[in-house]
Coordinates of C-alpha atoms in Angstrom, one line a residue:
M5 CA -2.5 -52.4 8.9
S6 CA -5.2 -49.8 8.1
R7 CA -6.7 -47.0 9.9
T8 CA -9.7 -44.8 8.7
L9 CA -10.0 -41.1 8.9
V10 CA -11.9 -39.7 11.9
Q11 CA -15.0 -37.9 10.7
P12 CA -18.0 -36.4 12.6
I13 CA -20.8 -38.9 13.1
G14 CA -23.7 -38.5 10.5
Q15 CA -21.5 -36.9 7.8
K16 CA -21.1 -38.7 4.6
R17 CA -17.8 -40.5 4.2
L18 CA -14.9 -38.4 2.6
T19 CA -17.2 -35.4 1.7
N20 CA -14.8 -33.2 3.4
V21 CA -11.4 -34.6 2.4
A22 CA -9.2 -33.4 -0.5
V23 CA -6.7 -36.0 -1.5
V24 CA -3.2 -35.1 -2.8
R25 CA -1.6 -38.0 -4.7
L26 CA 2.2 -38.7 -5.6
K27 CA 3.6 -41.5 -7.5
K28 CA 7.1 -42.3 -6.9
H29 CA 9.3 -45.4 -7.5
G30 CA 6.2 -47.1 -9.0
M31 CA 4.3 -46.6 -5.8
R32 CA 1.4 -44.3 -5.0
F33 CA 1.2 -42.3 -1.9
E34 CA -1.6 -40.1 -0.6
I35 CA -2.2 -37.6 2.0
A36 CA -5.7 -36.3 3.4
C37 CA -6.2 -32.4 3.3
Y38 CA -8.9 -30.1 4.0
P39 CA -10.8 -29.0 0.7
N40 CA -10.1 -25.6 -0.7
T41 CA -6.8 -25.2 1.3
V42 CA -4.3 -26.9 -0.8
L43 CA -4.1 -24.3 -3.5
S44 CA -4.1 -21.6 -1.0
W45 CA -1.0 -23.2 0.6
R46 CA 0.8 -23.5 -2.6
S47 CA 0.2 -19.8 -3.5
G48 CA 1.4 -18.7 0.0
V49 CA -1.9 -17.5 1.2
E50 CA -2.1 -20.1 3.9
K51 CA 0.8 -20.5 6.1
D52 CA -0.4 -23.0 8.8
L53 CA 0.2 -26.6 7.8
D54 CA -2.1 -27.8 10.5
E55 CA -5.0 -25.9 8.6
V56 CA -4.1 -27.9 5.4
L57 CA -3.4 -31.5 6.5
Q58 CA -6.2 -33.5 8.3
S59 CA -3.5 -35.7 9.6
H60 CA 0.3 -36.0 9.3
T61 CA 0.0 -39.6 8.0
V62 CA 0.9 -40.9 4.6
Y63 CA -1.6 -43.5 2.9
T64 CA -1.3 -45.6 -0.1
N65 CA -5.3 -45.4 -0.2
V66 CA -7.0 -42.7 1.6
S67 CA -10.5 -43.8 0.8
K68 CA -9.8 -47.3 2.4
G69 CA -7.6 -46.0 5.1
V70 CA -4.6 -48.0 4.1
L71 CA -1.3 -46.8 5.5
A72 CA 1.9 -46.7 3.6
K73 CA 4.6 -49.1 4.8
S74 CA 7.8 -47.8 6.4
K75 CA 10.0 -49.8 4.0
D76 CA 8.1 -48.4 1.0
L77 CA 8.5 -44.8 2.4
I78 CA 12.2 -45.3 2.9
A79 CA 12.9 -46.7 -0.5
A80 CA 10.8 -43.8 -2.2
F81 CA 11.7 -40.9 0.1
G82 CA 14.9 -42.0 1.9
T83 CA 13.1 -41.5 5.3
D84 CA 10.1 -42.8 7.2
D85 CA 9.3 -39.4 8.8
H86 CA 5.5 -38.9 7.7
S87 CA 5.7 -35.0 8.4
K88 CA 8.7 -34.4 5.8
I89 CA 6.9 -36.8 3.5
C90 CA 3.4 -35.1 3.8
L91 CA 5.3 -31.8 3.0
E92 CA 6.9 -33.2 -0.2
I93 CA 3.6 -34.7 -1.3
L94 CA 1.9 -31.5 -0.7
K95 CA 4.4 -29.7 -2.9
K96 CA 4.7 -31.8 -5.8
G97 CA 1.6 -34.1 -5.6
E98 CA -1.5 -34.0 -7.8
L99 CA -4.8 -32.7 -6.1
Q100 CA -7.6 -35.2 -6.8
V101 CA -11.0 -33.4 -6.9
A102 CA -14.4 -34.8 -7.4
G103 CA -16.7 -34.3 -10.3
K104 CA -18.8 -31.4 -8.9
E105 CA -15.8 -29.8 -7.3
R106 CA -14.0 -29.9 -10.6
E107 CA -17.1 -28.6 -12.3
S108 CA -17.2 -25.6 -9.7
L109 CA -13.6 -24.9 -10.3
L110 CA -13.9 -24.8 -14.1
S111 CA -17.0 -22.6 -13.9
N112 CA -15.3 -20.1 -11.6
Q113 CA -12.3 -19.9 -13.9
F114 CA -14.4 -19.6 -16.9
R115 CA -16.0 -16.6 -15.3
D116 CA -12.7 -15.2 -14.2
I117 CA -11.4 -15.5 -17.9
A118 CA -14.6 -13.7 -19.3
T119 CA -14.1 -11.0 -16.6
I120 CA -10.3 -10.3 -17.7
V121 CA -11.5 -10.3 -21.4
M122 CA -14.2 -7.8 -20.6
H123 CA -11.8 -5.4 -18.8
K124 CA -9.3 -5.6 -21.6
T125 CA -11.4 -5.3 -24.7
Y126 CA -14.0 -3.3 -26.5
N127 CA -16.0 -3.1 -29.6
P128 CA -14.3 -0.8 -32.3
E129 CA -17.6 -0.5 -34.1
T130 CA -19.5 1.0 -31.3
Q131 CA -16.7 2.3 -29.2
R132 CA -18.2 0.7 -26.1
P133 CA -16.8 -2.3 -23.9
Y134 CA -18.5 -5.8 -23.9
T135 CA -20.7 -7.0 -21.0
I136 CA -19.7 -10.0 -19.1
S137 CA -22.7 -12.0 -20.5
M138 CA -21.7 -11.1 -24.1
I139 CA -18.2 -12.3 -23.7
E140 CA -19.3 -15.5 -22.2
R141 CA -21.8 -16.1 -25.1
L142 CA -19.0 -15.5 -27.5
M143 CA -16.8 -18.1 -25.6
R144 CA -19.4 -20.5 -26.0
E145 CA -20.0 -19.8 -29.6
I146 CA -16.3 -20.7 -30.4
H147 CA -16.5 -23.7 -28.0
F148 CA -13.9 -22.3 -25.7
A149 CA -12.6 -24.9 -23.2
V150 CA -10.9 -24.1 -19.9
D151 CA -7.5 -25.4 -19.2
P152 CA -7.3 -26.0 -15.3
H153 CA -3.4 -26.3 -15.6
S154 CA -2.9 -22.8 -17.0
T155 CA -3.5 -19.4 -15.6
S156 CA -6.8 -17.5 -16.2
K157 CA -4.8 -14.5 -17.5
K158 CA -2.6 -16.5 -20.1
Q159 CA -5.9 -18.1 -21.2
A160 CA -7.6 -14.6 -21.4
L161 CA -4.9 -13.3 -23.7
E162 CA -5.0 -16.4 -25.9
L163 CA -8.8 -16.0 -26.0
I164 CA -8.7 -12.4 -27.2
Q165 CA -6.6 -13.4 -30.4
E166 CA -9.0 -16.4 -31.1
L167 CA -12.0 -14.1 -30.7
Q168 CA -10.6 -11.5 -33.0
K169 CA -10.6 -13.9 -35.8
H170 CA -14.4 -14.3 -35.6
F171 CA -15.9 -10.9 -33.9
P172 CA -15.3 -7.4 -34.0
I173 CA -13.2 -7.1 -30.7
K174 CA -10.0 -5.0 -29.9
R175 CA -7.6 -4.7 -27.1
C176 CA -8.1 -1.5 -25.1
P177 CA -5.0 0.8 -25.3
L178 CA -2.6 1.2 -22.5
R179 CA -2.3 4.8 -21.2
I180 CA 1.3 5.4 -20.3
R181 CA 3.3 8.3 -18.8
A182 CA 6.9 8.5 -20.0
T183 CA 9.3 10.9 -18.4
A184 CA 12.8 11.9 -20.1
P185 CA 15.1 14.8 -20.4
E186 CA 13.7 17.5 -22.7
D187 CA 16.4 16.9 -25.3
Q188 CA 15.5 13.3 -25.7
V189 CA 11.7 14.0 -26.1
P190 CA 11.7 14.5 -29.7
E191 CA 13.3 11.2 -30.3
L192 CA 10.5 9.6 -28.2
L193 CA 7.8 11.5 -30.1
E194 CA 9.2 10.2 -33.4
K195 CA 9.1 6.6 -32.0
L196 CA 5.6 7.1 -30.8
S197 CA 4.6 8.3 -34.2
A198 CA 6.1 5.3 -35.7
W199 CA 4.1 3.1 -33.4
N200 CA 1.0 5.0 -34.3
A201 CA 0.5 6.0 -30.6
T202 CA -2.1 8.7 -29.6
L203 CA -0.5 11.6 -27.8
I204 CA -2.6 13.0 -24.8
S205 CA -0.5 15.7 -23.2
K206 CA 2.9 17.0 -22.5
E207 CA 3.9 18.5 -19.2
G208 CA 7.0 19.2 -17.0
S209 CA 10.0 21.4 -16.4
S210 CA 12.8 22.4 -18.5
A211 CA 15.0 19.5 -17.2
Q212 CA 12.4 16.7 -17.3
L213 CA 9.4 16.4 -19.5
S214 CA 6.4 14.0 -19.2
V215 CA 4.4 12.7 -22.1
I216 CA 1.2 11.0 -21.6
F217 CA -0.1 8.8 -24.5
E218 CA -2.0 5.8 -25.5
L219 CA -0.4 2.7 -27.0
E220 CA -1.4 -0.7 -28.3
P221 CA -0.8 -3.3 -25.7
G222 CA 1.4 -5.5 -28.0
L223 CA 4.0 -2.5 -28.1
Y224 CA 4.4 -2.5 -24.3
K225 CA 7.6 -4.1 -24.1
D226 CA 9.2 -2.3 -27.0
C227 CA 8.2 1.0 -25.4
H228 CA 9.3 0.1 -21.9
D229 CA 12.7 -1.1 -23.2
F230 CA 13.2 2.1 -25.1
V231 CA 12.3 4.5 -22.4
M232 CA 14.1 2.7 -19.4
N233 CA 17.1 1.2 -21.2
K234 CA 17.9 3.7 -24.1
M235 CA 16.5 6.9 -22.7
H236 CA 17.1 6.0 -19.0
G237 CA 13.8 7.8 -18.2
R238 CA 10.7 6.8 -16.2
F239 CA 8.0 4.6 -17.3
E240 CA 4.5 4.4 -15.7
V241 CA 1.2 2.6 -16.8
L242 CA -1.7 4.8 -15.7
G243 CA -4.6 2.5 -17.1
H244 CA -5.6 0.0 -19.7
S245 CA -9.3 0.8 -20.5
L246 CA -11.5 3.5 -22.3
Y247 CA -11.4 7.1 -21.3
V248 CA -13.6 10.2 -21.8
E249 CA -12.0 12.2 -24.6
G250 CA -9.8 15.0 -23.2
D251 CA -9.7 13.5 -19.7
T252 CA -6.2 14.0 -18.3
H253 CA -6.7 14.3 -14.6
V254 CA -4.3 11.9 -12.9
E255 CA -6.4 11.5 -9.8
Q256 CA -9.2 10.0 -12.1
Y257 CA -7.1 7.2 -13.4
N258 CA -7.9 4.8 -10.6
D259 CA -11.6 4.8 -11.7
Y260 CA -10.9 3.9 -15.3
E261 CA -13.2 0.9 -15.1
D262 CA -16.2 3.3 -14.7
M263 CA -15.3 5.5 -17.6
P264 CA -17.7 5.6 -20.6
A265 CA -16.5 5.6 -24.2
P266 CA -15.2 8.6 -26.0
L267 CA -18.0 10.7 -27.6
P268 CA -18.1 11.5 -31.2
K269 CA -16.5 14.9 -32.1
E270 CA -19.7 16.2 -33.8
T271 CA -21.6 15.8 -30.4
H272 CA -19.0 16.9 -28.1
D273 CA -19.9 20.6 -28.2
S274 CA -23.4 20.1 -27.6
V275 CA -22.9 17.8 -24.7
L276 CA -20.6 20.5 -23.1
E277 CA -23.3 23.1 -23.6
L278 CA -25.8 20.8 -21.8
N279 CA -23.4 20.2 -19.0
E280 CA -22.8 24.1 -18.6
K281 CA -26.7 24.5 -18.3
L282 CA -26.9 21.7 -15.7
Q283 CA -24.1 23.1 -13.7
K284 CA -25.8 26.6 -13.7
Q285 CA -29.0 25.0 -12.4
T286 CA -27.1 23.1 -9.7
I287 CA -25.2 26.3 -8.5
S288 CA -28.5 28.2 -8.3
S289 CA -30.1 25.6 -6.2
T290 CA -27.2 24.8 -3.8
S291 CA -25.5 28.3 -3.8
R292 CA -22.2 26.3 -3.2
P293 CA -20.6 26.0 -6.5
A294 CA -17.1 24.8 -5.5
E295 CA -18.5 21.8 -3.6
G296 CA -21.0 21.0 -6.2
Q297 CA -18.5 20.8 -8.8
Q298 CA -16.0 18.8 -6.7
Q299 CA -18.7 16.2 -5.7
K300 CA -19.4 15.9 -9.6
Q301 CA -15.9 15.3 -10.3
N302 CA -15.5 12.7 -7.5
K303 CA -18.5 10.6 -7.9
C304 CA -18.3 6.9 -8.2
S305 CA -20.7 5.6 -10.8
T306 CA -20.4 2.0 -9.6
C307 CA -21.6 2.8 -6.0
N308 CA -23.5 5.8 -6.9
V309 CA -21.8 7.8 -4.1
S310 CA -20.0 11.3 -4.2
F311 CA -16.9 12.3 -2.1
E312 CA -15.8 15.9 -1.4
D313 CA -12.1 15.0 -0.8
S314 CA -10.3 13.5 -3.7
K315 CA -8.2 11.4 -1.3
L316 CA -11.1 9.8 0.1
Y317 CA -12.3 9.2 -3.5
R318 CA -9.1 7.2 -4.4
E319 CA -9.2 5.4 -1.3
H320 CA -12.8 4.3 -2.0
H321 CA -11.7 2.5 -5.1
K322 CA -9.5 0.2 -3.1
S323 CA -12.1 -0.7 -0.5
E324 CA -14.2 -3.9 -0.3
W325 CA -17.3 -1.9 -0.7
H326 CA -16.3 -0.8 -4.2
K327 CA -14.9 -4.2 -5.2
H328 CA -18.1 -5.8 -4.3
N329 CA -20.2 -3.5 -6.1
M330 CA -17.9 -4.1 -9.3
K331 CA -18.7 -7.7 -9.0
R332 CA -22.4 -7.0 -8.7
K333 CA -22.1 -4.7 -11.7
T334 CA -20.5 -7.5 -13.9
R335 CA -23.7 -9.5 -13.0
Q336 CA -26.0 -6.7 -14.1
L337 CA -27.1 -6.2 -10.4
P338 CA -27.7 -2.7 -8.7
P339 CA -25.2 -1.2 -6.3
L340 CA -25.5 -1.7 -2.5
T341 CA -24.8 0.9 0.2
E342 CA -21.9 0.4 2.5
E343 CA -23.9 -1.1 5.3
E344 CA -25.9 -3.3 2.8
C345 CA -22.5 -4.4 1.2
M346 CA -21.1 -5.5 4.6
A347 CA -24.2 -7.6 5.3
D348 CA -24.2 -9.2 1.8
M349 CA -20.6 -10.3 2.2
E350 CA -21.2 -11.6 5.7
L351 CA -24.1 -13.6 4.3
G352 CA -21.9 -15.0 1.5
D353 CA -19.3 -16.0 4.0
S354 CA -21.9 -17.7 6.1
K355 CA -23.2 -19.6 3.1
S356 CA -19.7 -20.7 2.0
D357 CA -19.1 -21.8 5.6
L358 CA -22.2 -23.9 5.5
K359 CA -21.1 -25.7 2.3
D360 CA -18.2 -27.4 4.4
Y361 CA -21.0 -29.4 6.3
S362 CA -23.6 -31.7 5.4
F363 CA -26.8 -32.1 7.6

């Protein structure tokens, strides 16, 4: 007995079907799902099973519409309940993707890996981060191949080690705040000196003292275990990218991706003099020095917008507007206003919806 999937008239057959296949007891079983929903369901994003399965039916061949026999289902799964069997196949089965869809998935994962590498590395010769296009070019030069069965983060960390063999590339240091009793801080400082960590600042009361420092990412676990287990203190990661020299304001840590590289020491004084002249000009023209200085501190260079309130400034970096402009920045595109950003995202959603249909 066979039964074909019901699809809209005029649509090319099986263009909107994702097949999940499971081999058990020497037999092949398949279920028909909606595309781009299987991975969302497995990751816990999608909860509604009806939004994933096109039909609660088990097939031996979805493309031909051949249903699985009840005796085969009982032999393989111990039951002929199609709903339960569909759930097991959905959990353990292998997702079958077409050539173009596989190519699109690999291309997106290639871009994701390059983005992770860009945020975690910099050029030690220029003290500047690499752009996304430069990272992708380096990946192609070493003939990097994406593994669809491995996570993007794991592959990015392995890729960094491989790139370091051929190009001047270095992991960005972690900026960490460790809090411990004051009598144990000398022991912590001695340990940081052994790890070649860069001490940024020390602050706190007589009972508890917080130390902010920069550390190589490879020493993260050793430092975490030392502070938490041996010293019984507090351990907090503030950021993992490049910072302006001397910047220790905690409220600025959320915007670490927009921070430029450290300035050379010989030019630091001249830059400060120039900043003071510019501030004086701004004060004389606005006659509101406090507000002008606050806006300068709370300016998002990615979205080209300033905030008077530091709380609004921190919330802005969690908004979809800032995240969308960050994606545009990696593609070397200019920033959009909040209204333009909303319209651009709605247009992108409309285009993605139209891809699910063929005309």
